[in-house]
PDB file of C-alpha atoms and ligand atoms in Angstrom:
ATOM      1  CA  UNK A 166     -10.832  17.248 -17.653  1.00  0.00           C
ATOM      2  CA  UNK A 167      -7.488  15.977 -19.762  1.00  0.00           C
ATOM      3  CA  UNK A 168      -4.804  17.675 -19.016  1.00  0.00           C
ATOM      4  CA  UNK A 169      -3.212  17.582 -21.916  1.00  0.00           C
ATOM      5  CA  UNK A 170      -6.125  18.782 -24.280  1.00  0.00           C
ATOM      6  CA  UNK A 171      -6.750  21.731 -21.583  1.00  0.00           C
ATOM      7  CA  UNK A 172      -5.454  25.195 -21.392  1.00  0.00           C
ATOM      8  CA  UNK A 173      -4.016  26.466 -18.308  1.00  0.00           C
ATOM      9  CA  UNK A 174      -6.917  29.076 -17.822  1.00  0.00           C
ATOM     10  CA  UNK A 175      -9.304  26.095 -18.514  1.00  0.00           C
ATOM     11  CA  UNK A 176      -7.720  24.005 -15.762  1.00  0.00           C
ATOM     12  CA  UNK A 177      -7.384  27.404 -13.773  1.00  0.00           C
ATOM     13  CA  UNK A 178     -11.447  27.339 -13.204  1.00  0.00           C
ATOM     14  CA  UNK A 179     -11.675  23.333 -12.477  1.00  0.00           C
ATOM     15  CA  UNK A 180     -13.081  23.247  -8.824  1.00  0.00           C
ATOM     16  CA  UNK A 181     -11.863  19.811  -7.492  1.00  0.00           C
ATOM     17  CA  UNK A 182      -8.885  18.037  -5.393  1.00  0.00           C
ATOM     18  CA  UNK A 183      -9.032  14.629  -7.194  1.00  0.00           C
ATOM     19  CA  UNK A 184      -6.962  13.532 -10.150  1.00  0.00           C
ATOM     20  CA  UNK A 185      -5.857  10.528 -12.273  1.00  0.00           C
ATOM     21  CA  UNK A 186      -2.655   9.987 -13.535  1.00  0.00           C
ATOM     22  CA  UNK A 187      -1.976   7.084 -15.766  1.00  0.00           C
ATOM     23  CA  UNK A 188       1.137   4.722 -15.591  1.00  0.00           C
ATOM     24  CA  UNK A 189       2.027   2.101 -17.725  1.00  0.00           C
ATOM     25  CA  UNK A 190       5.144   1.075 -20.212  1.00  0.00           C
ATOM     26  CA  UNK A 191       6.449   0.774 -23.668  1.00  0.00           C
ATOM     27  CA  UNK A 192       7.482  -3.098 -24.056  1.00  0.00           C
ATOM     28  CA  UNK A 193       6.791  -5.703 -25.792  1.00  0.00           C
ATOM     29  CA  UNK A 194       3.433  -6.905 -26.354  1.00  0.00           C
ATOM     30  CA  UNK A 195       4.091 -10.215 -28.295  1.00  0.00           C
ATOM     31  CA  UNK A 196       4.051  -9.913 -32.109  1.00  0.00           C
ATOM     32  CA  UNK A 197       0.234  -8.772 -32.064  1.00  0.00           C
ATOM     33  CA  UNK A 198      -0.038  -6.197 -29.697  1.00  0.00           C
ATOM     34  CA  UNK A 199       1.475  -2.660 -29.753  1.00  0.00           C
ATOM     35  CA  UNK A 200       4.357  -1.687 -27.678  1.00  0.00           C
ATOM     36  CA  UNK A 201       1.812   1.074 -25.636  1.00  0.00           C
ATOM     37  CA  UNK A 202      -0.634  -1.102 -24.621  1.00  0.00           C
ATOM     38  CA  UNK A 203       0.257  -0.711 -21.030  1.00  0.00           C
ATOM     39  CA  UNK A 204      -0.009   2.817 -21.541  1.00  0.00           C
ATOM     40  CA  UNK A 205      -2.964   3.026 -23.547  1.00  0.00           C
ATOM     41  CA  UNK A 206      -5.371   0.844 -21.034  1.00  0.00           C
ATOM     42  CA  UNK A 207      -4.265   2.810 -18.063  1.00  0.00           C
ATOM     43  CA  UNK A 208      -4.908   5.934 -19.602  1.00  0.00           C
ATOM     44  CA  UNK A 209      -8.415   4.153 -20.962  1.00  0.00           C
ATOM     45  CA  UNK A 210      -8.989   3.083 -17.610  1.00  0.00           C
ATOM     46  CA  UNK A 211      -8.489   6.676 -16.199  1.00  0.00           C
ATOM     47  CA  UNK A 212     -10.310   8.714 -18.564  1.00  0.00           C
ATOM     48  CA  UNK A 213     -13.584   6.334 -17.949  1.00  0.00           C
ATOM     49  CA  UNK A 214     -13.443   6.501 -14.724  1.00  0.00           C
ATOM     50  CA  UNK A 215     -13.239   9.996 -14.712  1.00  0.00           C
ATOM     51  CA  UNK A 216     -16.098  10.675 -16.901  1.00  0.00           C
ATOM     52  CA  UNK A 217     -18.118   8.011 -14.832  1.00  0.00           C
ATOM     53  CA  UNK A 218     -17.309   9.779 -11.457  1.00  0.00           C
ATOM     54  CA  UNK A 219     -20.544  11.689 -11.076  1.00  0.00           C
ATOM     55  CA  UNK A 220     -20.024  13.691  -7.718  1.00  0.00           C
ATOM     56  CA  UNK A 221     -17.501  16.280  -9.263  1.00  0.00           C
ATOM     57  CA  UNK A 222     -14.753  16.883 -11.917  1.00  0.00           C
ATOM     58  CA  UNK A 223     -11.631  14.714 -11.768  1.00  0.00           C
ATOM     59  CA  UNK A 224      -8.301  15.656 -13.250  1.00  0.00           C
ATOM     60  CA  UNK A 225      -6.809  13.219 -15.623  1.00  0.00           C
ATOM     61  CA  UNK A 226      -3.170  13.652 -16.320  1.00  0.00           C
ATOM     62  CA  UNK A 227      -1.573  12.439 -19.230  1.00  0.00           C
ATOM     63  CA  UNK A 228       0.297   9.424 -19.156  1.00  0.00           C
ATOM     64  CA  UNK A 229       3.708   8.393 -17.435  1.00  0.00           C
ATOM     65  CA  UNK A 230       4.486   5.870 -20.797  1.00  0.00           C
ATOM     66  CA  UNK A 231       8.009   4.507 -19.912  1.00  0.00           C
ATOM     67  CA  UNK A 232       8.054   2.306 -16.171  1.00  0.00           C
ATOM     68  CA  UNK A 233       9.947  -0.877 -14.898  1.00  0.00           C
ATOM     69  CA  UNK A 234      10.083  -2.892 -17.589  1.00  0.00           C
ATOM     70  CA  UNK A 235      13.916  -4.218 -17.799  1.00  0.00           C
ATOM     71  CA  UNK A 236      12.103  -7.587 -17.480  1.00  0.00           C
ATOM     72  CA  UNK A 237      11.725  -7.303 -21.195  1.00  0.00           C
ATOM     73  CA  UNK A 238      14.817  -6.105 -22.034  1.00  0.00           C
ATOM     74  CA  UNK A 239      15.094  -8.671 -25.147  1.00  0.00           C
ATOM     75  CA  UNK A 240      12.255  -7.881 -26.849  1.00  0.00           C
ATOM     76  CA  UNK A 241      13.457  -4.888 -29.386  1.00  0.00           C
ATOM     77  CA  UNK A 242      11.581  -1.664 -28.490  1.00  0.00           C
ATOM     78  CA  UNK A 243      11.263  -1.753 -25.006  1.00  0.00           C
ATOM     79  CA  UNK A 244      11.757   0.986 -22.944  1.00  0.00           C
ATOM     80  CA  UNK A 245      12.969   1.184 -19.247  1.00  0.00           C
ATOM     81  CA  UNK A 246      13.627   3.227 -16.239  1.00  0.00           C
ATOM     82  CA  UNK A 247      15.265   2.061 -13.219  1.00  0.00           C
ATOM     83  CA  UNK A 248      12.673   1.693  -9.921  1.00  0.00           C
ATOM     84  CA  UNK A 249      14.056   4.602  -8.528  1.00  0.00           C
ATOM     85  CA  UNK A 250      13.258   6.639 -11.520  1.00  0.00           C
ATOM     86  CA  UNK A 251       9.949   5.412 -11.845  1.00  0.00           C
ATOM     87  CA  UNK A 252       9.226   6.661  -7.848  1.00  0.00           C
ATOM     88  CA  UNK A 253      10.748   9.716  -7.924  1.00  0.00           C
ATOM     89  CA  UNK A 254       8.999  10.654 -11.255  1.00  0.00           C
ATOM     90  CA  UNK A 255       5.482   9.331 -10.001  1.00  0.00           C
ATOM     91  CA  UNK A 256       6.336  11.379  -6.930  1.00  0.00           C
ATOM     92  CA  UNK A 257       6.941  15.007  -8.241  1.00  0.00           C
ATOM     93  CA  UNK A 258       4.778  14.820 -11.217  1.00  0.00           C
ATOM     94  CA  UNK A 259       1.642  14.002  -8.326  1.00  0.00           C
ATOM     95  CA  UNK A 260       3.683  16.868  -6.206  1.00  0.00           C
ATOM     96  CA  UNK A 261       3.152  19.232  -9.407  1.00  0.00           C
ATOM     97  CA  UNK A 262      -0.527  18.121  -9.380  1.00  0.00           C
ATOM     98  CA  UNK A 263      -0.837  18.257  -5.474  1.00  0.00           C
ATOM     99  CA  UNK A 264       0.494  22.111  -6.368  1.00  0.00           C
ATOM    100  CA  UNK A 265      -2.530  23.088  -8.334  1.00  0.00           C
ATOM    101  CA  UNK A 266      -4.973  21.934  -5.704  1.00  0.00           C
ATOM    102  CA  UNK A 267      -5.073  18.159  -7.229  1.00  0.00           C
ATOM    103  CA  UNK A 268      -4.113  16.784  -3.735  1.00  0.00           C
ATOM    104  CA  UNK A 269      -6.081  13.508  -3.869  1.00  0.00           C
ATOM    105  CA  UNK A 270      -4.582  11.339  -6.659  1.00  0.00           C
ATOM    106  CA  UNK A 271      -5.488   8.119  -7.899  1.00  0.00           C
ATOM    107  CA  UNK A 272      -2.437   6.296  -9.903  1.00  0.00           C
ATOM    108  CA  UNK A 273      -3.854   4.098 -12.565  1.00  0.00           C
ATOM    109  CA  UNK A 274      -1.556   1.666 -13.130  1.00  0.00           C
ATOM    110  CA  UNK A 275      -1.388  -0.979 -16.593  1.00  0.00           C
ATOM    111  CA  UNK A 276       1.709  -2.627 -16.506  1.00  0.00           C
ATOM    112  CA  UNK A 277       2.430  -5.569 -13.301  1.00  0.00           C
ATOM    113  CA  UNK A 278       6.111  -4.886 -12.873  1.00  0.00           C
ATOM    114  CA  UNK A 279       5.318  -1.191 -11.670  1.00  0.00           C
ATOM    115  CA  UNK A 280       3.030  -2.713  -9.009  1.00  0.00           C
ATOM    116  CA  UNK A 281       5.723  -2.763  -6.310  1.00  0.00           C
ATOM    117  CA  UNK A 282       7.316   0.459  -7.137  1.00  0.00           C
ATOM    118  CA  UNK A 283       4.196   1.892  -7.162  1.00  0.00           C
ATOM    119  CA  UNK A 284       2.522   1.051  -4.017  1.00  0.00           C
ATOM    120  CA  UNK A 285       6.546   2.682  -2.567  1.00  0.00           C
ATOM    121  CA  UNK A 286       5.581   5.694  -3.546  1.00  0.00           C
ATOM    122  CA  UNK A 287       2.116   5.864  -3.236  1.00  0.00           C
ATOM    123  CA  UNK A 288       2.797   5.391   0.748  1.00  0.00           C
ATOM    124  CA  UNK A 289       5.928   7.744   0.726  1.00  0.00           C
ATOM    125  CA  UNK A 290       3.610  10.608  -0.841  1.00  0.00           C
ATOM    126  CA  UNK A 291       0.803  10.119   1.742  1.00  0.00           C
ATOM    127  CA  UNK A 292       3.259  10.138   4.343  1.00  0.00           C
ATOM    128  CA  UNK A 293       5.609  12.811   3.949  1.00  0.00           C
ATOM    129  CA  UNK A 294       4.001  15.271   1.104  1.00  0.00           C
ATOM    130  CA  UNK A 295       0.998  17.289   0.735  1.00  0.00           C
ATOM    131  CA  UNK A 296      -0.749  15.170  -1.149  1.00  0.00           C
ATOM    132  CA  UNK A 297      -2.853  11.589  -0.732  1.00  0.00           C
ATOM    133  CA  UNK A 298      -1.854   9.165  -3.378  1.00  0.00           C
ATOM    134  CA  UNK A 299      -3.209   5.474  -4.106  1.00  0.00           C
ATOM    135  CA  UNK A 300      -2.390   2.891  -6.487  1.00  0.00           C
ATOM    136  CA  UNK A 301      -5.129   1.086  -8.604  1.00  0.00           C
ATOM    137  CA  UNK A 302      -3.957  -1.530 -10.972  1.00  0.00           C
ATOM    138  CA  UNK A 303      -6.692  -1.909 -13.607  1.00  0.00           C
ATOM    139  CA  UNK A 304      -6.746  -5.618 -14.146  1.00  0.00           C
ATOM    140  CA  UNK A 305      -6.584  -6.507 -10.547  1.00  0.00           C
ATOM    141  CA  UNK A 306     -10.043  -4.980 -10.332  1.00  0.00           C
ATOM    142  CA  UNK A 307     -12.112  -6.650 -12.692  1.00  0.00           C
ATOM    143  CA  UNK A 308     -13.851  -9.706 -10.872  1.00  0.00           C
ATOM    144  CA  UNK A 309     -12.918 -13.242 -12.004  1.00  0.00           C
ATOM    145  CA  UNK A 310     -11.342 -11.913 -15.101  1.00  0.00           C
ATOM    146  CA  UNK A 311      -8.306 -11.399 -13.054  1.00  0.00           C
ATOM    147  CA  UNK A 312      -7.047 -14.666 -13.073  1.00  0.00           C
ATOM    148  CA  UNK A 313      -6.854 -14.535 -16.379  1.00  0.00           C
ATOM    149  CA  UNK A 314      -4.285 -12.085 -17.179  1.00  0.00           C
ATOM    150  CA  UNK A 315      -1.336 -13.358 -18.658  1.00  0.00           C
ATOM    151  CA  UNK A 316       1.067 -10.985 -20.993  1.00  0.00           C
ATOM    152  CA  UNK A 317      -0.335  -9.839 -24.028  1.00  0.00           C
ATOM    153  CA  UNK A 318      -2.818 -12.995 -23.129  1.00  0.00           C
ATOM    154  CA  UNK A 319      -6.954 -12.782 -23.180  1.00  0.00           C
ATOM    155  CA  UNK A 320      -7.323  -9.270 -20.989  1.00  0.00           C
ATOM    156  CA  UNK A 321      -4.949  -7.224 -22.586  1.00  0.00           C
ATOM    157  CA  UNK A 322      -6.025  -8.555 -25.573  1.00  0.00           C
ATOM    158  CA  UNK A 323      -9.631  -8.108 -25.463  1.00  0.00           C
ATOM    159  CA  UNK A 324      -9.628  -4.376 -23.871  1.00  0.00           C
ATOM    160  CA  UNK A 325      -7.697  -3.062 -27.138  1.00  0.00           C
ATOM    161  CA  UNK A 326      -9.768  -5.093 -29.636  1.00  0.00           C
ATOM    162  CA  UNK A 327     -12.710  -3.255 -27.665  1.00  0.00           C
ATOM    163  CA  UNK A 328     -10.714   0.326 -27.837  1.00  0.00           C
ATOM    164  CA  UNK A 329      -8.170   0.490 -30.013  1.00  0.00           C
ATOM    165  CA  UNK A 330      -9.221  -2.459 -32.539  1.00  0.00           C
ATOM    166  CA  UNK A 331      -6.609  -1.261 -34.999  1.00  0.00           C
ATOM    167  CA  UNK A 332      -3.939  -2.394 -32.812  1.00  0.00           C
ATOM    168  CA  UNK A 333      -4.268  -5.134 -32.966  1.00  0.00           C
ATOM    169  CA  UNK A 334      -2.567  -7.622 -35.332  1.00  0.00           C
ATOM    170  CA  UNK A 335      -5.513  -9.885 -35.960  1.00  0.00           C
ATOM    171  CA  UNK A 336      -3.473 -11.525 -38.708  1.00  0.00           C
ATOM    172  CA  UNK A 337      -0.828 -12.989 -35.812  1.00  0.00           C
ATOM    173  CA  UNK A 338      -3.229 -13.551 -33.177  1.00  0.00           C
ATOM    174  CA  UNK A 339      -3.144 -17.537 -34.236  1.00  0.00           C
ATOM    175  CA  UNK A 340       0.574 -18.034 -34.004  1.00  0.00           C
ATOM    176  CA  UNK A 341       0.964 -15.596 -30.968  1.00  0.00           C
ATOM    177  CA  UNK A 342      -1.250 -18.221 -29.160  1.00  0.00           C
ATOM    178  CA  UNK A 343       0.625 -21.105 -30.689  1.00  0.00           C
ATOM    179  CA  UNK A 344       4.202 -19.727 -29.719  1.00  0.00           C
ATOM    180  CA  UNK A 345       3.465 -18.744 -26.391  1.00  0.00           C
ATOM    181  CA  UNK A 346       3.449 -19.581 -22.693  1.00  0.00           C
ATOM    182  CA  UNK A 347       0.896 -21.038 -20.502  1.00  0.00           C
ATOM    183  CA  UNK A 348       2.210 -19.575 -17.372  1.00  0.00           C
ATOM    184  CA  UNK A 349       4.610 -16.063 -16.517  1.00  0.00           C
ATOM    185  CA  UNK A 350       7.988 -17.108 -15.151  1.00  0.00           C
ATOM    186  CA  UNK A 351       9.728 -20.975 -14.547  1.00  0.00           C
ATOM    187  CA  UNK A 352       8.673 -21.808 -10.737  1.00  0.00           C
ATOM    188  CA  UNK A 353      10.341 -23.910  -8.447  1.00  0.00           C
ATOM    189  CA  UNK A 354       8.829 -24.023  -4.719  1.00  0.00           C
ATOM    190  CA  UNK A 355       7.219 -21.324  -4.961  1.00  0.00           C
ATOM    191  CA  UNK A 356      10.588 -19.087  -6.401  1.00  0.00           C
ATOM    192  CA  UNK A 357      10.558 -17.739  -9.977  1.00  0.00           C
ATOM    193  CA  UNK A 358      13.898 -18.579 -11.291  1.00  0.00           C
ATOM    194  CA  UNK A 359      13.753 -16.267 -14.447  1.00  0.00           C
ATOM    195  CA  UNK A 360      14.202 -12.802 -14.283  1.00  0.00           C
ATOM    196  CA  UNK A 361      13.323 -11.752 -17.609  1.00  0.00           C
ATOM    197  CA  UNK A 362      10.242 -12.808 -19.986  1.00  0.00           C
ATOM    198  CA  UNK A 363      12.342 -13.787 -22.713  1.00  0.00           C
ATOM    199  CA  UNK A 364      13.584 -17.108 -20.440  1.00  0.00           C
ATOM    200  CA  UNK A 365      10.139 -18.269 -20.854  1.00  0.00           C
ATOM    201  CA  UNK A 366       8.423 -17.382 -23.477  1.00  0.00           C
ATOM    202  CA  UNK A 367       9.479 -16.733 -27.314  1.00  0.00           C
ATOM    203  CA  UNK A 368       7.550 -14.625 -28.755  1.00  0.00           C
ATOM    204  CA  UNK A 369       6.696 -12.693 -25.317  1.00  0.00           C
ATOM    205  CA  UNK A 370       3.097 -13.955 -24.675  1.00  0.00           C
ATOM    206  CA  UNK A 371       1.603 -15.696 -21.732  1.00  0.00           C
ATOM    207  CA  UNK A 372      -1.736 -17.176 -22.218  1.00  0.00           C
ATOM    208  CA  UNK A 373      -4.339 -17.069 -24.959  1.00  0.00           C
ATOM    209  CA  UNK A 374      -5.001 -14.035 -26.531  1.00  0.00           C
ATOM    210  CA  UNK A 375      -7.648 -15.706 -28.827  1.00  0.00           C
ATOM    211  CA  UNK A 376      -9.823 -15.924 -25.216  1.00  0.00           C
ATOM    212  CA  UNK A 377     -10.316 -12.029 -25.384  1.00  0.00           C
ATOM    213  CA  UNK A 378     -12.622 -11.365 -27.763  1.00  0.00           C
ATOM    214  CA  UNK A 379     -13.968  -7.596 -27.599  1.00  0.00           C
ATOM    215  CA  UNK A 380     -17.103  -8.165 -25.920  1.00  0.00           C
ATOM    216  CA  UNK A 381     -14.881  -9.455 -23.242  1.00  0.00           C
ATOM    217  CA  UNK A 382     -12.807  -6.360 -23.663  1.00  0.00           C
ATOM    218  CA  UNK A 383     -15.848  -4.073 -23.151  1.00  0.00           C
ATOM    219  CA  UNK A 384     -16.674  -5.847 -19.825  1.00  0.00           C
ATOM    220  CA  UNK A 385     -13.425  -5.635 -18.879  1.00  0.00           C
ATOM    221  CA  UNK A 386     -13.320  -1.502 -19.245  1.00  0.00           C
ATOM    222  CA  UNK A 387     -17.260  -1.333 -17.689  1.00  0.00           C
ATOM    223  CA  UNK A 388     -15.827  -3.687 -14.563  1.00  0.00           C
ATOM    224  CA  UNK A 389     -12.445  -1.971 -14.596  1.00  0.00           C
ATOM    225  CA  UNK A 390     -13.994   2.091 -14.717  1.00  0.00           C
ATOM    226  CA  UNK A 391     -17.022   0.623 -11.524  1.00  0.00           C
ATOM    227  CA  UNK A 392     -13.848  -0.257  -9.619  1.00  0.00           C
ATOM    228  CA  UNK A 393     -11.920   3.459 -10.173  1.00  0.00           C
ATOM    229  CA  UNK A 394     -15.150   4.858  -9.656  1.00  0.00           C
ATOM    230  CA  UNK A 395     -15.997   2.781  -6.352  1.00  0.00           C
ATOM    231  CA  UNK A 396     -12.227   3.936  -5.184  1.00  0.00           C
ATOM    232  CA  UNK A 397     -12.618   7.637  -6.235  1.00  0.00           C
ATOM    233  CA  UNK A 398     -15.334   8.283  -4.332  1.00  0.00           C
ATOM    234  CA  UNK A 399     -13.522   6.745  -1.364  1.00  0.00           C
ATOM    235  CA  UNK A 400     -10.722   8.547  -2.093  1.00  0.00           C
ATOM    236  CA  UNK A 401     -12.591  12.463  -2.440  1.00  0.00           C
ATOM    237  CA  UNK A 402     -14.580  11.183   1.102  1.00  0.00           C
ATOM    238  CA  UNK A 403     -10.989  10.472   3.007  1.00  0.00           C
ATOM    239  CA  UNK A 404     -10.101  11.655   6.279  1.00  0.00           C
ATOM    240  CA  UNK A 405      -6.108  11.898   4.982  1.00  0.00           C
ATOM    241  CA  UNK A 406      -5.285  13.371   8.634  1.00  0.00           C
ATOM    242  CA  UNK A 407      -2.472  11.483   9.068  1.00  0.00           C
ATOM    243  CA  UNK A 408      -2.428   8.879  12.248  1.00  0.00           C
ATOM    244  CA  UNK A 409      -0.418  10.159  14.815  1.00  0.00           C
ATOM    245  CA  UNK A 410       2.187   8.271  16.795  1.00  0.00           C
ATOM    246  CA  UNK A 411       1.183   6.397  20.204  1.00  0.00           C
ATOM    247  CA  UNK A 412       3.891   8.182  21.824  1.00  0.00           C
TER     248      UNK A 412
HETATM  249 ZN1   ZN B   2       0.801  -5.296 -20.579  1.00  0.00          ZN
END
């Protein structure tokens, strides 16, 4: 069920304790890509999975669309929230789902700079609240396409041109290559030395978004929504008694 297309006395009758909620970002997506598209392939991601899970109904909440994203500060458009922001709004918007009944929450996560925030709050939540909450990062979970990821680069890419294909700016897709970066961030023994994009890439792309073609985009959503699916049903099946001290 989405949330957001629901009324309260439809959501009143769902019988379930498992939800999605979607997390992403507005930023830049290089000068081919729309600002959402963190946004839009976690929600994507979420609602597949969702529909996929077979063993019950799953509640999909509409998406967080701002996250930590100060990283792309430059790049005019983007929107950010300070870490703490970010936790403390994952963490009372899955305390208002926890409230209905929606106890056992999923966070579907598209953008890489929540990641660490994310996995904070996720293990706050299932420690000190009444709910169980889990992070899934979408591209993390697609095989060998992983490696691949970039910024605005062949996944990202490819998943819109499969969903969305009027997102994309097929027009700029040549020079967005051209103009971009090979790798994210300017490394030094193993240290990044940038802290924002725009220190290493121009145009804010990493890697080749001419390698994402949308076939490649629809195996990326059929290998991404198997993973959520895989992880929902170990999430509904969960002993979340928490472990209890030695002492
Ligand atoms: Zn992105």
């Amino acid at each position: 069920m989405r949330l957001a297309d629901a009324t309260w006395t439809d959501a009143d009758g769902v019988d379930t304790d498992l939800a999605v909620l979607p997390v992403g970002s507005t930023e830049q997506h290089g000068p081919h890509a729309p600002l959402g598209t963190d946004h839009i392939t976690a929600h994507a991601v979420a609602a597949a999975g969702a529909d996929a899970y077979s063993d019950g109904e799953v509640i999909v909440a509409p998406p967080i669309t701002v996250g930590v994203s100060a990283e792309h500060r430059q790049f005019t458009g983007t929107l950010w929230v300070a870490p703490d922001t970010f936790r403390a709004t994952v963490r009372d918007v899955v305390g208002s789902l926890a409230s209905h009944g929606w106890d056992r929450v999923v966070v579907v996560n598209g953008h890489g700079g929540n990641t660490a925030a994310l996995g904070e709050v996720c293990a706050t939540i299932t420690r000190q609240d009444d709910a169980y909450a889990v992070p899934f990062t979408w591209f993390d979970a697609v095989g060998d396409h992983s490696s691949d990821m970039g910024h605005a680069g062949p996944l990202e890419t490819a998943f819109l041109r499969h969903t969305d294909p009027e997102l994309i700016r097929e027009d700029r897709v040549q020079a967005a290559a051209e103009d971009g970066a090979d790798a994210w961030g300017k490394w030094v023994s193993h240290a990044n030395l940038a802290a924002d994009a725009a220190a290493f890439t121009d145009n804010g792309v990493v890697g080749d978004p001419r390698a994402g073609d949308a076939d490649r985009g629809a195996a990326l959503l059929d290998a991404a929504t198997e993973s959520l699916c895989a992880l929902l049903a170990a999430v509904a099946d969960r002993d979340t008694t928490a472990p209890l001290p030695h002492r």
